[in-house]
């Protein structure tokens, strides 16, 4: 069982979370072309090793998090809030 | 029959006699016995019949590796098959019986299979698919069908009761710094060292007693150890198996709480499934003694040497009188000493020629000798032995027992669960655990240490390793080198003996012989994973704990390779079987999943509602009067709504409060239609698309104030929409100043629908002016009060197509609201209506729900193109016209009538062209109902090209599942009041 250290709640079982997806996508603006959106939505790297991914603490604080996880070992290197302002708050409170 | 129990041996409590039954006959044993020790004490040698050949099988071991003594415990609904007699503790009144035999294990008619061995050889199951060689007679499915019923019948080792399980099980959780698996010398040393270093320690032992293999020693007493562990505050969990290791040091354990008690307290669970989250895991799971493959090595009376030691010193049972021990290593000599001291006539055959060993000289050692054939069928009469492995100059020894030790396999299973491959150690002829980066340390004989002092030292080193890895200390440590016997082991896996019908077993439980392995090789199975599946070697519930290495060695020989080159199969959880009951815990019956009810749930039931599950929600389905059936009821309810008024609980809809200065901009981006001009006091129906342009959900948003909206979603998508909005705000549009809060539980909602709904509400609100057509026009919203000063929100929204209102109050006022509205609705001959009538009303109107919006449908497919704004961009706007989504032959929402209006149809019906009824057709019916208004069945669904293409063509509805077929007419989905005049009334 993966254990995720939520910056708000502490370390919890992954069953409290829902997997989101690739956390490195730069979503195009809403009026961007179909091509740009296609690349953002459908094209993914199949990373072996650490990747940044979003997880939602859906059965917890409901915050969306960026988790740096190894796809090979499930080792988690870092967990941060998605929202940059909240990232700053968490950093400052460390 | 004389007992095999001997005086002055064993740790059983001879003052406490327990009676039990075996195959319906009564026997006696003692407290502290296992079923196996009690059976042996009572001289019962045959305890089962083998899987394929129905050969008599005895007790091979004294532990979890047992592959012969699988029995059924209990009767009726408590019948538990495939229980290892060697680990089942005896209790008063225990009922046990043999398996896989008719009429019983002593005389089994299917024993004839023994002579049909050719047909049951490796890959038999697979071969039945291909036909019987050489002519491939019966090739194809026919022969499989022919054999299947026999195979299925023959293949079951014991059978489940088929009745509901009367026992309860539970899930439990714990946390600790260090979990130690195994309470042998290594595990105990590790636990004590850790507790002294102030770690919070849990010590897990699968046995009922702590001590590990020391329990087989004649002078071992665990009471002091137990006191020491307890005084250090170590949590000791006995009768608990760590069956699997998972990510992040999570351990799955099964605690057998009452399996050893004759009449357990009904308030105690039978078993407990533990999830323990540790910071470090130390595994001291011991090692398992292997047997040796040679002809007839499965005759009852064959056992591992260590098992015999257990039976003697733990249970006071001398398992044989004339015992031959066959070995290739030093570990048997202490046992040989003790067996002969206890009165047995012992001979040791040691395959090694050049070694020195100290013994009490009370038995003969035949150096360089190996066993090659057992004479006997239901018990052992004698053993053929030979000097060296090439059979010559043979000799026969009379004996009643043959004890085997082909070496020891460290229990690396738990580490294997983490994907760590063990490495082969030539010196010790076994797999040893490899190192891992995870916080797991192997100690004791699990890392190939054969003597006790080394095990203790490894336990302490293991804890030092744990402390270092946890950053608590930085101390140097070392593990003793694997091994520890005076003389090296000499590999001995098989003694070959060519004789027709000879059977030399590798895997006792699945009846896999050395010939099966060779046959598999001849047939081209050279990968060990393929071999395993083809022969089923190691696939029984013992997972080949004794036999796997023998199978590997045979493959290595056949392939002319070394064992490590052949590889090892991966062990997967569970280490020993886990009952389904324990996995499900309390999540059975109505606790299978959470139940959601609305605040007026009881009110609905009190007013006659029959309920139906919608997702997790219980919703009113219909409200039958007297003898009404479901159809009678919903037709009456739907007609009443169209005629006068009906009220319906709609609380299960998702409700989200959207607040903040950028709320309007936010809604404008997530909905396909525009919200920028929505006035305060108005609601709007909206559709949300996914990024890829497919419809996600529909619902309404009410503008309560300049910067505040109240959003409703469908029942099924409520959670998904909420997560989606949170994701957008936290991850994508972080500049938007909006807050979203789920208020689904906070508000209770009811729909009041029908031509008389305004009059009903008029009587319910404090100020009757608020619901007039002027003050509350179609899609108008107001925050006001119900009578009795109850704050409420009312929107004039219609799902039924009639004049209708949605009324929301705080959940605490739900019953008051229902009482008030129902009392007034009754005055207009109104009714309560449920989901079935709601469905009928919306199908008549062509309104889509989850049945239509199934994640494949675009906004255009759903006939809602006018809901897609062309003046703004929104989520999905770039993608909704991509590629296949703009094809002309997409399936478009339409209505369906049966051509013959007297006919009915079902949702799921495939729509086809008349002379082309096949495959997926050209469309499908998604929702159907009887239309009270139209007086016949109607449906909603999709057809390629839509109404324009098919409106004048007769189509066919094919419903192969129900064996139905009907002619269909395609009509507009808006089957009544297409202009919506009633809603605006
Ligand atoms: Zn959290």
PDB file of C-alpha atoms in Angstrom, chain B residues 60 65 67 75 148 159 185 201 227 234 239 243 305 334 369 427 450 488 526 625 660 693 701 779 917 935 951:
ATOM      1  CA  UNK B  60       4.535 -35.088   5.686  1.00  0.00           C
ATOM      2  CA  UNK B  65       4.427 -26.463   4.290  1.00  0.00           C
ATOM      3  CA  UNK B  67       1.160 -30.907   1.309  1.00  0.00           C
ATOM      4  CA  UNK B  75     -19.686 -29.657   9.292  1.00  0.00           C
ATOM      5  CA  UNK B 148     -14.632 -31.260 -18.031  1.00  0.00           C
ATOM      6  CA  UNK B 159     -15.598 -28.792  -1.036  1.00  0.00           C
ATOM      7  CA  UNK B 185      15.853 -17.144  18.188  1.00  0.00           C
ATOM      8  CA  UNK B 201       7.747  -3.370  18.412  1.00  0.00           C
ATOM      9  CA  UNK B 227       8.024 -12.711  30.151  1.00  0.00           C
ATOM     10  CA  UNK B 234       6.505  -5.779  22.931  1.00  0.00           C
ATOM     11  CA  UNK B 239      -1.742 -17.449  15.751  1.00  0.00           C
ATOM     12  CA  UNK B 243       0.876 -13.336   4.744  1.00  0.00           C
ATOM     13  CA  UNK B 305      13.088 -35.295   9.723  1.00  0.00           C
ATOM     14  CA  UNK B 334      20.335 -34.487  16.700  1.00  0.00           C
ATOM     15  CA  UNK B 369      23.739 -44.525   0.759  1.00  0.00           C
ATOM     16  CA  UNK B 427      27.550 -23.973  -0.641  1.00  0.00           C
ATOM     17  CA  UNK B 450      21.782 -22.988  10.520  1.00  0.00           C
ATOM     18  CA  UNK B 488      28.960 -29.247   3.823  1.00  0.00           C
ATOM     19  CA  UNK B 526      11.797 -24.777 -20.858  1.00  0.00           C
ATOM     20  CA  UNK B 625     -51.522   1.817  -3.122  1.00  0.00           C
ATOM     21  CA  UNK B 660     -16.334  34.388  -4.883  1.00  0.00           C
ATOM     22  CA  UNK B 693     -15.282  17.209 -25.751  1.00  0.00           C
ATOM     23  CA  UNK B 701     -26.863  26.660 -11.491  1.00  0.00           C
ATOM     24  CA  UNK B 779     -36.247  29.420 -14.311  1.00  0.00           C
ATOM     25  CA  UNK B 917     -30.047  -7.600 -38.297  1.00  0.00           C
ATOM     26  CA  UNK B 935     -51.036   5.138 -23.999  1.00  0.00           C
ATOM     27  CA  UNK B 951     -38.270   9.136 -39.654  1.00  0.00           C
TER      28      UNK B 951
END
